[in-house]
PDB file of C-alpha atoms in Angstrom:
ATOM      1  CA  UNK A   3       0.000   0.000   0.000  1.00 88.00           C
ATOM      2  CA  UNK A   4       1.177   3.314  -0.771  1.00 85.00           C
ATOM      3  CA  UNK A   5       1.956   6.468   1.392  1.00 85.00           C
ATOM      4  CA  UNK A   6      -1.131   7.967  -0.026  1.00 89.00           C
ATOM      5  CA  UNK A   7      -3.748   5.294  -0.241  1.00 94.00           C
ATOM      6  CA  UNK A   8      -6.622   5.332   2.321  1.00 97.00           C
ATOM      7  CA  UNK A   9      -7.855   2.360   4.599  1.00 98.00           C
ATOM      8  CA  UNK A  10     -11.254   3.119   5.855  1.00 98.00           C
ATOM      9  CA  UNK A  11     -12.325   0.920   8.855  1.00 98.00           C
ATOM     10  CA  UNK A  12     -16.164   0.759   9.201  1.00 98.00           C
ATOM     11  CA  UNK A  13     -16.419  -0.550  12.731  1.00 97.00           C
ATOM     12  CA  UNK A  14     -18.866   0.836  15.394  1.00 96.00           C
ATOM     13  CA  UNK A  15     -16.974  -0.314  18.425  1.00 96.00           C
ATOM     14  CA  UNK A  16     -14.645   2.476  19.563  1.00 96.00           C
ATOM     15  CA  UNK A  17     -12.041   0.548  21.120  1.00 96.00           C
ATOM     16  CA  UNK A  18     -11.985  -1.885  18.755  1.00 96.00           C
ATOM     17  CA  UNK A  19     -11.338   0.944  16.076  1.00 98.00           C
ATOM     18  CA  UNK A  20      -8.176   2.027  18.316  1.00 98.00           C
ATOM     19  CA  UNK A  21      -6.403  -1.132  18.438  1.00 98.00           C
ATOM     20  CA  UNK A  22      -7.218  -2.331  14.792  1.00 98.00           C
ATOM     21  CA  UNK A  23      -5.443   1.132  13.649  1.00 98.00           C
ATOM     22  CA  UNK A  24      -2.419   1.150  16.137  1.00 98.00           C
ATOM     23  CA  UNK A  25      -1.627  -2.734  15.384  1.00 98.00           C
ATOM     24  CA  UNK A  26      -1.958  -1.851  11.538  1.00 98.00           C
ATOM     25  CA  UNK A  27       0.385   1.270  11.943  1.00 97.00           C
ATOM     26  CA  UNK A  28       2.789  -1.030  14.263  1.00 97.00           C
ATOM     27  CA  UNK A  29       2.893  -4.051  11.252  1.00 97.00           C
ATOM     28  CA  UNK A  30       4.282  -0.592   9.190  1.00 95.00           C
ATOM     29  CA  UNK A  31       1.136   0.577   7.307  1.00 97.00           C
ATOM     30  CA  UNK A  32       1.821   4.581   7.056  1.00 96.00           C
ATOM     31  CA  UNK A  33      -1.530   5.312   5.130  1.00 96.00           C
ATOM     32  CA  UNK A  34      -3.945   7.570   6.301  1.00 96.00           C
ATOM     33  CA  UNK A  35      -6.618   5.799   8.237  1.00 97.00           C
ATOM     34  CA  UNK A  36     -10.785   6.818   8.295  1.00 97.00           C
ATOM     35  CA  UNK A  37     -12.746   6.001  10.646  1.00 97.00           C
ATOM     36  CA  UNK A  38     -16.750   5.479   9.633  1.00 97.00           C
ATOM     37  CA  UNK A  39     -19.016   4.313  12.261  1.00 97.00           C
ATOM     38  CA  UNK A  40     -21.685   3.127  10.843  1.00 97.00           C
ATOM     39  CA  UNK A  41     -23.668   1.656   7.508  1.00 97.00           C
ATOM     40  CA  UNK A  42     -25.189   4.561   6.344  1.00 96.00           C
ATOM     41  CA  UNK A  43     -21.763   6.713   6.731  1.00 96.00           C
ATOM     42  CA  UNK A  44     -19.953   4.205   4.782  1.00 97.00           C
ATOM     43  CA  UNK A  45     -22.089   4.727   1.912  1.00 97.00           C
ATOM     44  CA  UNK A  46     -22.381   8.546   2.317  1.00 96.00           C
ATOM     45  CA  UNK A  47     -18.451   8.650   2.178  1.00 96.00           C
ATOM     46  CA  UNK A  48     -17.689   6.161  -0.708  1.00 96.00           C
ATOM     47  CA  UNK A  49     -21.285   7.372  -2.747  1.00 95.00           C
ATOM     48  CA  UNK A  50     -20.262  10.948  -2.040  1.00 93.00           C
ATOM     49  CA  UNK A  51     -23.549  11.844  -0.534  1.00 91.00           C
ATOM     50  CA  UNK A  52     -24.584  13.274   3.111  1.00 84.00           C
ATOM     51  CA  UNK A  53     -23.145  16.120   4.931  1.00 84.00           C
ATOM     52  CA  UNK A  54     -20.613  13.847   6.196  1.00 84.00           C
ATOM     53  CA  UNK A  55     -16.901  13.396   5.288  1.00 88.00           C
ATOM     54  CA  UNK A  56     -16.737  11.996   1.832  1.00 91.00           C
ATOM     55  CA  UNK A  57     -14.014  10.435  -0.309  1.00 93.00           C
ATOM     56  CA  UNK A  58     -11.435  12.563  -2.856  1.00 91.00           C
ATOM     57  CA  UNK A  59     -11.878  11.153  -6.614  1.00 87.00           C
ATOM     58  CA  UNK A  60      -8.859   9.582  -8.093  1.00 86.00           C
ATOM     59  CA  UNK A  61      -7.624   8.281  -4.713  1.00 91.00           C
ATOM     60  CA  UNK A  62      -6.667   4.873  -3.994  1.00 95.00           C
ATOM     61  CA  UNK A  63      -8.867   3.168  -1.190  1.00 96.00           C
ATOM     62  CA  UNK A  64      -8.925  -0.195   0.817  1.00 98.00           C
ATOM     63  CA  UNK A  65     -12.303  -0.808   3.188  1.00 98.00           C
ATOM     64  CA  UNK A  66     -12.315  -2.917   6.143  1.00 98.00           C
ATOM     65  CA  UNK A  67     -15.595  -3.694   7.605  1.00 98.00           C
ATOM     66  CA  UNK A  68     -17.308  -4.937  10.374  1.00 98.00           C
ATOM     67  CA  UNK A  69     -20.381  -6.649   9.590  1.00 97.00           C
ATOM     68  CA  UNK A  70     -23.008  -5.203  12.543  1.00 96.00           C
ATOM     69  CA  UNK A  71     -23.330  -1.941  11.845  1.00 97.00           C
ATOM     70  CA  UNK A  72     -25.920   0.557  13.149  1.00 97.00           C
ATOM     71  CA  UNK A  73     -28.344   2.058  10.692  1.00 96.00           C
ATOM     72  CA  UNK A  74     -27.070   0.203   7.798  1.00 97.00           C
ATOM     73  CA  UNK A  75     -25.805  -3.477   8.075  1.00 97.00           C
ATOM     74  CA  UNK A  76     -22.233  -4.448   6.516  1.00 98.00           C
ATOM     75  CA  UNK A  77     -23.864  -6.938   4.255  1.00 98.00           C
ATOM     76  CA  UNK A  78     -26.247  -4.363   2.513  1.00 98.00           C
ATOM     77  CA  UNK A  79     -23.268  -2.290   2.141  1.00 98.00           C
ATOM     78  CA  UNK A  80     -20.998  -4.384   0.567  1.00 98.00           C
ATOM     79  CA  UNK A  81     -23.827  -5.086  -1.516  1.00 98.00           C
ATOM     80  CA  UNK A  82     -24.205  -1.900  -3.021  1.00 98.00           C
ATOM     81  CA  UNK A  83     -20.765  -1.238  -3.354  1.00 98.00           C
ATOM     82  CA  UNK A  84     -20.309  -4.454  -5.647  1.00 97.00           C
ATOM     83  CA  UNK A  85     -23.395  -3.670  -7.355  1.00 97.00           C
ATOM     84  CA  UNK A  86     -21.994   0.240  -8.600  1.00 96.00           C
ATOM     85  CA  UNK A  87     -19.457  -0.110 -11.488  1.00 93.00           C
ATOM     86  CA  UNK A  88     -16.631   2.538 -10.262  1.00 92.00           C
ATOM     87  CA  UNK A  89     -16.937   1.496  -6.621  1.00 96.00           C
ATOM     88  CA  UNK A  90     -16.759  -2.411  -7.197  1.00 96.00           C
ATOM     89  CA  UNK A  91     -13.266  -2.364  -7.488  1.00 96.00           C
ATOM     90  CA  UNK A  92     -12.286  -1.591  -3.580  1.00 97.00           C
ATOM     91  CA  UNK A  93     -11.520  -4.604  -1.890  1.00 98.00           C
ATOM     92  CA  UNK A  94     -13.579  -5.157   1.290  1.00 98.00           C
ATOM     93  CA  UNK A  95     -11.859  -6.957   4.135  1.00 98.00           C
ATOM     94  CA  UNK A  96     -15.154  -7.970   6.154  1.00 98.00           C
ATOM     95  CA  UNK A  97     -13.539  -8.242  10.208  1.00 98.00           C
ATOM     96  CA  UNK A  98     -16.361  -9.660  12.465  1.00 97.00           C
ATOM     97  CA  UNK A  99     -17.805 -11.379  15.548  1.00 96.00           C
ATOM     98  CA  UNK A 100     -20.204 -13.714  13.451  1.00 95.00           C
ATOM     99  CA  UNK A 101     -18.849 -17.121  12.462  1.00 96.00           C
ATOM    100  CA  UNK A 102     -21.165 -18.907  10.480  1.00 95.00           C
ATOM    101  CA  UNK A 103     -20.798 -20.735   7.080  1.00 94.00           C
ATOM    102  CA  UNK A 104     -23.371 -18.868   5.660  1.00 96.00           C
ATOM    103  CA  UNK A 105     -22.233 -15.383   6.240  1.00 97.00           C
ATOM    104  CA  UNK A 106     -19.022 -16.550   4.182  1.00 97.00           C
ATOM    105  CA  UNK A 107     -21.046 -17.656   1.303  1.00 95.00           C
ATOM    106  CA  UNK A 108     -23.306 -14.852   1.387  1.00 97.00           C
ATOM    107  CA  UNK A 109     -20.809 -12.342   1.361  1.00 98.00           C
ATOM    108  CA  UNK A 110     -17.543 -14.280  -0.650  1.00 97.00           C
ATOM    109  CA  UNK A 111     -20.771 -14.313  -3.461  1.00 96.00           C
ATOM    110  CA  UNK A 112     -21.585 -10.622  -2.898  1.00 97.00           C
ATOM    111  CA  UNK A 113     -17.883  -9.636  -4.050  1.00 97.00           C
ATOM    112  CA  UNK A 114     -15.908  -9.354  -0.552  1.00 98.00           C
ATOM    113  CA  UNK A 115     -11.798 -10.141  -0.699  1.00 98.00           C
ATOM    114  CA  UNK A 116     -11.706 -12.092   2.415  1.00 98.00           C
ATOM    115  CA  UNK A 117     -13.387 -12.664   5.187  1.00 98.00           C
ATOM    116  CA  UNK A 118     -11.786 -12.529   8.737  1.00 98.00           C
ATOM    117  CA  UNK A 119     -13.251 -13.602  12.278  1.00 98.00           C
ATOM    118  CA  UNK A 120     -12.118 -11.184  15.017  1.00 97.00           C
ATOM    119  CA  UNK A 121     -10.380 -14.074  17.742  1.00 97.00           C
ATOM    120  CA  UNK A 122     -12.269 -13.279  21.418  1.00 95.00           C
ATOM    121  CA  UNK A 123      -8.676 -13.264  22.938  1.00 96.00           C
ATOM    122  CA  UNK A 124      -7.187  -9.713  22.908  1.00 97.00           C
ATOM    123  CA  UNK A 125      -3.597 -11.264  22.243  1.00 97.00           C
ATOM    124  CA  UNK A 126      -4.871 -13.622  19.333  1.00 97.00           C
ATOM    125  CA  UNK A 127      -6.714  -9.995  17.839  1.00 97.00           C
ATOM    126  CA  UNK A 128      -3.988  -8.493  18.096  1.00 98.00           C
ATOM    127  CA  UNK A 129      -1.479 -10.938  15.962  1.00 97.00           C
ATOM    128  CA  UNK A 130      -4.257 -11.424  13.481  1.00 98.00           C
ATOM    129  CA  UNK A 131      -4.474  -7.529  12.918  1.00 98.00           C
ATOM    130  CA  UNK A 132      -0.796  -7.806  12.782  1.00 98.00           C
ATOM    131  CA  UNK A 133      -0.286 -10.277   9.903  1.00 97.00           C
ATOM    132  CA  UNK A 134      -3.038  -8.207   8.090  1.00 98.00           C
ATOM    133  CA  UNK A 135      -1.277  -5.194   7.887  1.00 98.00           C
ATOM    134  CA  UNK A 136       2.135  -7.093   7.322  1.00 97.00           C
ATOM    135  CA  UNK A 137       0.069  -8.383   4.294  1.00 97.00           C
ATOM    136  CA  UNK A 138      -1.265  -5.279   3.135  1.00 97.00           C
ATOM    137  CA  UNK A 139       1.861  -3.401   3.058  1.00 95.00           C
ATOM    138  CA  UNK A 140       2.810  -5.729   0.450  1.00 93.00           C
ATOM    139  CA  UNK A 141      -0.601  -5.222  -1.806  1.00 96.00           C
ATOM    140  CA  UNK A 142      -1.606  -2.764  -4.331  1.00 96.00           C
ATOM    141  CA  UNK A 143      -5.046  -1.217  -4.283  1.00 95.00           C
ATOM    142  CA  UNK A 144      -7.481   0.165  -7.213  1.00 95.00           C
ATOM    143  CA  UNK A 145      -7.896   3.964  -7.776  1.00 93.00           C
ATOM    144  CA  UNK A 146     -11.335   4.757  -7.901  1.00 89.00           C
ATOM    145  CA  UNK A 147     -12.732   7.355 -10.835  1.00 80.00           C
ATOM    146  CA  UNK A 148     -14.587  10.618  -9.676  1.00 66.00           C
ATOM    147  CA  UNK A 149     -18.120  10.411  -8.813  1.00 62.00           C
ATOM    148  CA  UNK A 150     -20.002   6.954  -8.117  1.00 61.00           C
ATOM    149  CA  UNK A 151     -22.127   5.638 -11.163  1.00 57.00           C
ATOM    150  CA  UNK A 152     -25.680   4.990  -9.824  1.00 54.00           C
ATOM    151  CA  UNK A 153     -27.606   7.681  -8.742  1.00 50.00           C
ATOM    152  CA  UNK A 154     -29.194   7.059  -5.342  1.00 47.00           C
ATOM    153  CA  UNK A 155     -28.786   5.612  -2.541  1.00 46.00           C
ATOM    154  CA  UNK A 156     -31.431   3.915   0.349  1.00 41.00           C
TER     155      UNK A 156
ATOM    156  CA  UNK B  23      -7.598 -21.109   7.135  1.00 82.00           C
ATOM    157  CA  UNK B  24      -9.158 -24.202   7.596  1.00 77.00           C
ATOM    158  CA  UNK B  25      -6.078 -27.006   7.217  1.00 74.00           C
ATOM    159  CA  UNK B  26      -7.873 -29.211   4.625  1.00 77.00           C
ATOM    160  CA  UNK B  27      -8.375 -25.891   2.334  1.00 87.00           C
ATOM    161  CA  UNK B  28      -5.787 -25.904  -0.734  1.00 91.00           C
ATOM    162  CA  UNK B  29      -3.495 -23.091  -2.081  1.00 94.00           C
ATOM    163  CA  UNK B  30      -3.324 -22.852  -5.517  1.00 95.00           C
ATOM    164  CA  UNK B  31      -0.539 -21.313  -7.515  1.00 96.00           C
ATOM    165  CA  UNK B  32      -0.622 -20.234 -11.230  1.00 97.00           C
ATOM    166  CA  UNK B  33       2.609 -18.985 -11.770  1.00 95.00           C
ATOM    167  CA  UNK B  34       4.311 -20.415 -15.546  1.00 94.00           C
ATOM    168  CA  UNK B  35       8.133 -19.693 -14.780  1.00 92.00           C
ATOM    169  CA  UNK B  36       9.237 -22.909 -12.540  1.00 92.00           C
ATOM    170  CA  UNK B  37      11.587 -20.817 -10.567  1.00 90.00           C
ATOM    171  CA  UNK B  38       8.962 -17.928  -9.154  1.00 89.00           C
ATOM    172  CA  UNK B  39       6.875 -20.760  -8.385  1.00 94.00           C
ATOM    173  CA  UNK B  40       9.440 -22.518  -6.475  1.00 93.00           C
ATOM    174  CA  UNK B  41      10.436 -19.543  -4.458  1.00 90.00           C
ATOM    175  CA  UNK B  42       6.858 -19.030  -3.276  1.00 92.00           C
ATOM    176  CA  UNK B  43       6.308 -22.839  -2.661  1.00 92.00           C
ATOM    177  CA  UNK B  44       9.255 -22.380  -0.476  1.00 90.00           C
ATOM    178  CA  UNK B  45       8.445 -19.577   1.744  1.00 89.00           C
ATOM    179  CA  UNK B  46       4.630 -20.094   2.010  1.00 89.00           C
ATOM    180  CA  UNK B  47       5.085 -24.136   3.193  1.00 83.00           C
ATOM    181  CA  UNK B  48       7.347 -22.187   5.902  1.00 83.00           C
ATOM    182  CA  UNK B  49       4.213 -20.936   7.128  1.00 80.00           C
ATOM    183  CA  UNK B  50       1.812 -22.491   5.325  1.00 72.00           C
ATOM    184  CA  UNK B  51       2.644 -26.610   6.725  1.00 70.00           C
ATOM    185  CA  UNK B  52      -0.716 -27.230   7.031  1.00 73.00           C
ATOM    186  CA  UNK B  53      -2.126 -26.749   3.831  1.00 81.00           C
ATOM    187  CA  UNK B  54      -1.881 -28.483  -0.280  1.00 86.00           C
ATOM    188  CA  UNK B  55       0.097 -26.182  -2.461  1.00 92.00           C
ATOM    189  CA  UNK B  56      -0.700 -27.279  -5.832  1.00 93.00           C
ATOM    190  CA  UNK B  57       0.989 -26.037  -8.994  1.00 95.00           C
ATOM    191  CA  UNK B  58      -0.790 -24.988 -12.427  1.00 96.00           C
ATOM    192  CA  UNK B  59       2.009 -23.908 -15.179  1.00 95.00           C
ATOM    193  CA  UNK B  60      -0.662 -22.029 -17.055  1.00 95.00           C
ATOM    194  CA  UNK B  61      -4.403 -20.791 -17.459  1.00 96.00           C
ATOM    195  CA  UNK B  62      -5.973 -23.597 -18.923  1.00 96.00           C
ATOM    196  CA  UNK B  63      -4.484 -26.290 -16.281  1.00 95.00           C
ATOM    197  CA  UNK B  64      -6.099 -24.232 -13.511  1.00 95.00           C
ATOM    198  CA  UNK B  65      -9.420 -23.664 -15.477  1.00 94.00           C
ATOM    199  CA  UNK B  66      -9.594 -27.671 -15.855  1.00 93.00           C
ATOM    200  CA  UNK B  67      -8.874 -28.445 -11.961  1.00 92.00           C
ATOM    201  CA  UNK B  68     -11.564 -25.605 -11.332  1.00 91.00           C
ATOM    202  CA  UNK B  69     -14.099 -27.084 -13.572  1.00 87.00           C
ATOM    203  CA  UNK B  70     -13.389 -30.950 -12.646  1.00 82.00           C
ATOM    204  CA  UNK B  71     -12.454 -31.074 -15.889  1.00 78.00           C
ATOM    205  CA  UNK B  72      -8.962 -33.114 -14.700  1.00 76.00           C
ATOM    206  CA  UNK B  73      -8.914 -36.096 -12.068  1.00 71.00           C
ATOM    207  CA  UNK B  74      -7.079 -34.558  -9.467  1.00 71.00           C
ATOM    208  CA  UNK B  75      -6.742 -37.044  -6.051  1.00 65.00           C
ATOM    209  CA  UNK B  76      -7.099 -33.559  -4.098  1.00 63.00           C
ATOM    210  CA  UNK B  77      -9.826 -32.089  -5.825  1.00 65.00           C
ATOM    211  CA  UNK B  78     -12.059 -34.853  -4.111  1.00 61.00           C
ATOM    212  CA  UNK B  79     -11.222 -34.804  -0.426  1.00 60.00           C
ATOM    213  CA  UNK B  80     -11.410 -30.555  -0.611  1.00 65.00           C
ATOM    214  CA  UNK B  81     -13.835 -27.805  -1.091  1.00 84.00           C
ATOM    215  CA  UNK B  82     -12.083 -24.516  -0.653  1.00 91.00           C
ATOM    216  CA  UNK B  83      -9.673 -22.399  -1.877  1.00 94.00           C
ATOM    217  CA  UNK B  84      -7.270 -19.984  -2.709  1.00 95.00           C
ATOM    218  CA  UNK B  85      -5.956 -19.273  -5.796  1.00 97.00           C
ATOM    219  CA  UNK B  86      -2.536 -16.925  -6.197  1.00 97.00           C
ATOM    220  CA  UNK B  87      -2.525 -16.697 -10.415  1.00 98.00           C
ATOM    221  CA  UNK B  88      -0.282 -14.817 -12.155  1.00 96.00           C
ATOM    222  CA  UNK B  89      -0.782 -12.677 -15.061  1.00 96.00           C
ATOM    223  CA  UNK B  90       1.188 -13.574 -18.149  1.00 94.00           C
ATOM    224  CA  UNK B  91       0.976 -16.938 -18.708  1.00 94.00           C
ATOM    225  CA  UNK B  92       0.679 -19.173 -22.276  1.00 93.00           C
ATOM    226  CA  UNK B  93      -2.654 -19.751 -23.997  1.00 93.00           C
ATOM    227  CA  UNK B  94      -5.114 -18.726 -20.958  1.00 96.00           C
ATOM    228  CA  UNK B  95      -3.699 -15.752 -19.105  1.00 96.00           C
ATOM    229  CA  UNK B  96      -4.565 -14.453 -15.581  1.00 97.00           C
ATOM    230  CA  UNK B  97      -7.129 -11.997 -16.844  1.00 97.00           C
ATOM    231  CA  UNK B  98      -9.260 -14.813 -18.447  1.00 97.00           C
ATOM    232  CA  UNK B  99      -8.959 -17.501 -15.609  1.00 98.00           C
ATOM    233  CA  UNK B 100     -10.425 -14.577 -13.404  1.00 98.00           C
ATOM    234  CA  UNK B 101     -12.751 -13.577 -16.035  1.00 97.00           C
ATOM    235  CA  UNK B 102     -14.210 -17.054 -16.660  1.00 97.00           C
ATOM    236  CA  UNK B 103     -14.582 -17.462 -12.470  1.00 97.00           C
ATOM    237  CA  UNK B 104     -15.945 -14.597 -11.895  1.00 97.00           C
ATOM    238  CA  UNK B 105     -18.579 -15.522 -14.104  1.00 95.00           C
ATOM    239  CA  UNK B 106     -19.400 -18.869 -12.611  1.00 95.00           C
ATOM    240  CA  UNK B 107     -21.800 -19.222 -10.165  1.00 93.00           C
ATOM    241  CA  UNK B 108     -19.817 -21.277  -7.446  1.00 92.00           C
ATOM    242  CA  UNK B 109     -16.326 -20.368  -8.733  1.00 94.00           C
ATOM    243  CA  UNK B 110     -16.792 -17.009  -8.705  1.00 96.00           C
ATOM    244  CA  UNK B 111     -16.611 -17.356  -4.175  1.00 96.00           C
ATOM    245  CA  UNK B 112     -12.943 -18.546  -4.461  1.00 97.00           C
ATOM    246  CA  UNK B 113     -10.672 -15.462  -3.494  1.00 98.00           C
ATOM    247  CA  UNK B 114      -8.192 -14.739  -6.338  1.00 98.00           C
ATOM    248  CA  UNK B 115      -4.947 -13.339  -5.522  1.00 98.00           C
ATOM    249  CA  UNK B 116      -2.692 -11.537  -8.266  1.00 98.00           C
ATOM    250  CA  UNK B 117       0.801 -12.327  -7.689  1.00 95.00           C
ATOM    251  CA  UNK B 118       2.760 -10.436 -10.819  1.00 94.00           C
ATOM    252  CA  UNK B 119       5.487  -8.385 -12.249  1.00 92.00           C
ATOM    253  CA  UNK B 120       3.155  -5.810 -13.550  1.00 91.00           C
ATOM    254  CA  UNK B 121       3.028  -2.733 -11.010  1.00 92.00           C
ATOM    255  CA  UNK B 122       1.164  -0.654 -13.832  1.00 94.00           C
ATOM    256  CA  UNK B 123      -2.112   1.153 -12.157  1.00 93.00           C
ATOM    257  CA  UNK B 124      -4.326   0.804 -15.431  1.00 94.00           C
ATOM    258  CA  UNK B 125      -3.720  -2.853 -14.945  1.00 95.00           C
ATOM    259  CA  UNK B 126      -4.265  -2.970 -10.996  1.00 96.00           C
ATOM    260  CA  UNK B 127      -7.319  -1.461 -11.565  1.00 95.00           C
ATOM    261  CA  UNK B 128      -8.849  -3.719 -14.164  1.00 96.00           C
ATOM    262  CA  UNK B 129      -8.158  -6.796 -12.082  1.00 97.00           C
ATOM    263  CA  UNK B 130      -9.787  -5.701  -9.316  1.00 97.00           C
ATOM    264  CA  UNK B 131     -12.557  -4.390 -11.455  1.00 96.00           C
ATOM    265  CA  UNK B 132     -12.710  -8.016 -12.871  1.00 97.00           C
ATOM    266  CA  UNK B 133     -13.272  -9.003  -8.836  1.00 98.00           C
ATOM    267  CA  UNK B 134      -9.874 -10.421  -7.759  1.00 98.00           C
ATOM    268  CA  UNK B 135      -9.666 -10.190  -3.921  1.00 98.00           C
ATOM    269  CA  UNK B 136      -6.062  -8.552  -3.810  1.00 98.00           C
ATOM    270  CA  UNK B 137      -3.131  -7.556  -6.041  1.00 98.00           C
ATOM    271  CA  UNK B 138       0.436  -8.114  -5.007  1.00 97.00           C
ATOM    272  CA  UNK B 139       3.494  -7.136  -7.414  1.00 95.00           C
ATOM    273  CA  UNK B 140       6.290  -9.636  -7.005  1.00 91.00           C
ATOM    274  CA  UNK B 141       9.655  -7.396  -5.726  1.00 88.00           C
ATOM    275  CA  UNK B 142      12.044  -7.460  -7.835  1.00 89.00           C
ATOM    276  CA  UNK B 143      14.712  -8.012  -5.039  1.00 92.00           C
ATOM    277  CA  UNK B 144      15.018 -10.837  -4.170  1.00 90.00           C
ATOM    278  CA  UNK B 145      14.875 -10.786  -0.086  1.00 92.00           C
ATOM    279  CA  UNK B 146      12.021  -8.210  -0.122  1.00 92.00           C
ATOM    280  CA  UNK B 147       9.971 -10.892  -2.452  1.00 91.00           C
ATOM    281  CA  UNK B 148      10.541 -13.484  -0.353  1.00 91.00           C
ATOM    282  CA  UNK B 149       9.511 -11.730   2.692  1.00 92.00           C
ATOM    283  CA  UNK B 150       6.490 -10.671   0.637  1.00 94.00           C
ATOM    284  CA  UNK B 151       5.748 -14.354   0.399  1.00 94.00           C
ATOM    285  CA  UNK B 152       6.116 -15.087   3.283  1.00 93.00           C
ATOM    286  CA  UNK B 153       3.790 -11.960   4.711  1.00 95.00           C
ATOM    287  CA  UNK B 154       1.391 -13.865   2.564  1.00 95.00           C
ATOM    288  CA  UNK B 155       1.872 -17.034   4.305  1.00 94.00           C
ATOM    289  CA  UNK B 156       1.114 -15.829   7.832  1.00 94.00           C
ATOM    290  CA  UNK B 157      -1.830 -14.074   6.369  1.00 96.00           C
ATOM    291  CA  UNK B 158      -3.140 -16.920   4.459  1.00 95.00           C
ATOM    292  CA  UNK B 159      -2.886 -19.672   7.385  1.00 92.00           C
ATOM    293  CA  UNK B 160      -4.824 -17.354  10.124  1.00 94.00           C
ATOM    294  CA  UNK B 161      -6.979 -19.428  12.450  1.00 92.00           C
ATOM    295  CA  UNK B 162      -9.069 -16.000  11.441  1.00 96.00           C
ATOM    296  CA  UNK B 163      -9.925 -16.358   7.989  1.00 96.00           C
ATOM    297  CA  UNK B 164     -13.258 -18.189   6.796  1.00 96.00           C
ATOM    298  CA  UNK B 165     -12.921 -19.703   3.011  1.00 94.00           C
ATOM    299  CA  UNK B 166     -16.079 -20.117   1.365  1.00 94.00           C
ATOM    300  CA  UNK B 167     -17.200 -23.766   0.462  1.00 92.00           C
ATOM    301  CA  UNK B 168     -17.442 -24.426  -3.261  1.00 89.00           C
ATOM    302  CA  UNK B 169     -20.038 -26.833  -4.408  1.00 80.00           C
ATOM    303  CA  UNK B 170     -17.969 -28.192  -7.752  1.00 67.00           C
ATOM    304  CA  UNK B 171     -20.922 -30.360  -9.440  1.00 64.00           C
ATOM    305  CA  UNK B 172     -22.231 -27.020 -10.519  1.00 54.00           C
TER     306      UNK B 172
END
């Protein structure tokens, strides 16, 4: 990942949020990090939509994502992301609680790059978050055009 | 990554796909590598269309496939996948020499899961591979089942 690519971490749980970006930064990832907190500011951001924050056009970007979100569930927004040609391209790490076989279908069909189950032992979390951002540090991520391609969002 | 799942490499020059046989079994112990010298050999394993004593016993995934190969490239194995109903679950990793953005962008347009350019030096590439090995043989990671008599 390059110096000027942008990981955006959809995750609701505050401390959760803190530990996934220092252990990323610690494994040597120096992009800028976003925070989004929930559903319906993930798609605001990426769609360009809202008051909120939103994304720059011709910038590289990388979204992890938790799956329970408030307002607007991780699986309806990976959904519409894969379903809009210019935003399909980001790769979606989905980082979770749930751990069922049919969450991994569901959302390995909907487009996601790979699906990760957050360990319920801090130290295990915190290795796992480590060999993810030794791994990303190696990968290269898709620029994404200027606006988004279909008009509105729900 | 469940131990029974496979890892398989489409890589055409024997020597890259040596290296990375190398340094992901240092992580990677638990799990099949399997090696497919070109597009069509990969597309035939996929698609049952070879007997393959491992194909029987396992149901998911990875694939690392490179880019320029013979006949069937990269672009077309993840083309014809992504098209296929039950194929199309299996993450696809790029592993290539290309670092061109034009071409980073089309694959993942085409729905590969991640894009890695191989270093060209030599220790940096091999700790590249093995970054990938750690990452790949996470307790963490869930691979999706594929039902292969569609």
């Amino acid at each position: 990942m390059r110096k000027d690519s942008v990981i955006l971490i959809a995750e609701n749980d505050q401390a959760h949020f803190s530990l996934i970006k220092t252990t990323l930064q610690n494994a040597g990832i120096n992009s800028e990090i976003i925070r989004l907190t929930d559903g319906r500011e993930t798609l605001d951001f990426l769609f360009m939509k809202g008051r909120g924050p939103e994304r720059l056009p011709n910038k590289e970007y990388l979204l992890l994502m938790d799956i329970s979100l408030p307002k607007i569930d991780g699986l309806t927004v990976l959904e519409k992301i894969k379903r809009d040609p210019n935003l399909k391209k980001i790769p979606v790490i989905i980082l979770t609680a749930a751990d069922d076989q049919d969450t991994v279908e569901r959302c390995h069909s909907l487009g996601c790059s790979v699906y990760i189950v957050k360990p319920p032992e801090h130290k295990t979390f915190v290795d796992t978050l480590r060999k993810i951002g030794l791994f990303l540090s190696d990968v290269q991520i898709p620029q994404l055009n200027g606006a988004a391609q279909t008009g509105t969002i729900k | 990554m469940k131990k029974n799942s496979l890892i398989l490499v489409a890589e055409d020059d024997a020597g890259h796909f040596e290296l990375v046989r190398r340094n992901l079994w240092l992580s990677c112990v638990e799990h099949d590598i399997i090696h497919f010298k070109d597009g069509q050999e990969v597309l035939d394993f996929l698609l049952k269309k070879t007997k393959h004593p491992a194909h029987d016993e396992n149901n998911s995934y990875f694939l690392l496939l490179d880019i320029r190969m013979p006949g069937v490239d990269g672009h077309e194995v993840l083309r014809q996948m992504k098209l296929h109903p039950e194929l199309k679950k299996i993450p696809v990793i790029m592993l290539t020499t290309t670092a061109d953005q034009a071409e980073i962008n089309r694959c993942y347009e085409m729905g590969c899961s991640f894009y890695m350019v191989k270093p060209v030096d030599y220790s940096r590439f091999m700790k590249a591979v093995e970054n990938l090995g750690l990452f790949l043989s996470m307790d963490a990671i869930r691979v999706p089942h594929i039902d292969s008599k569609l």
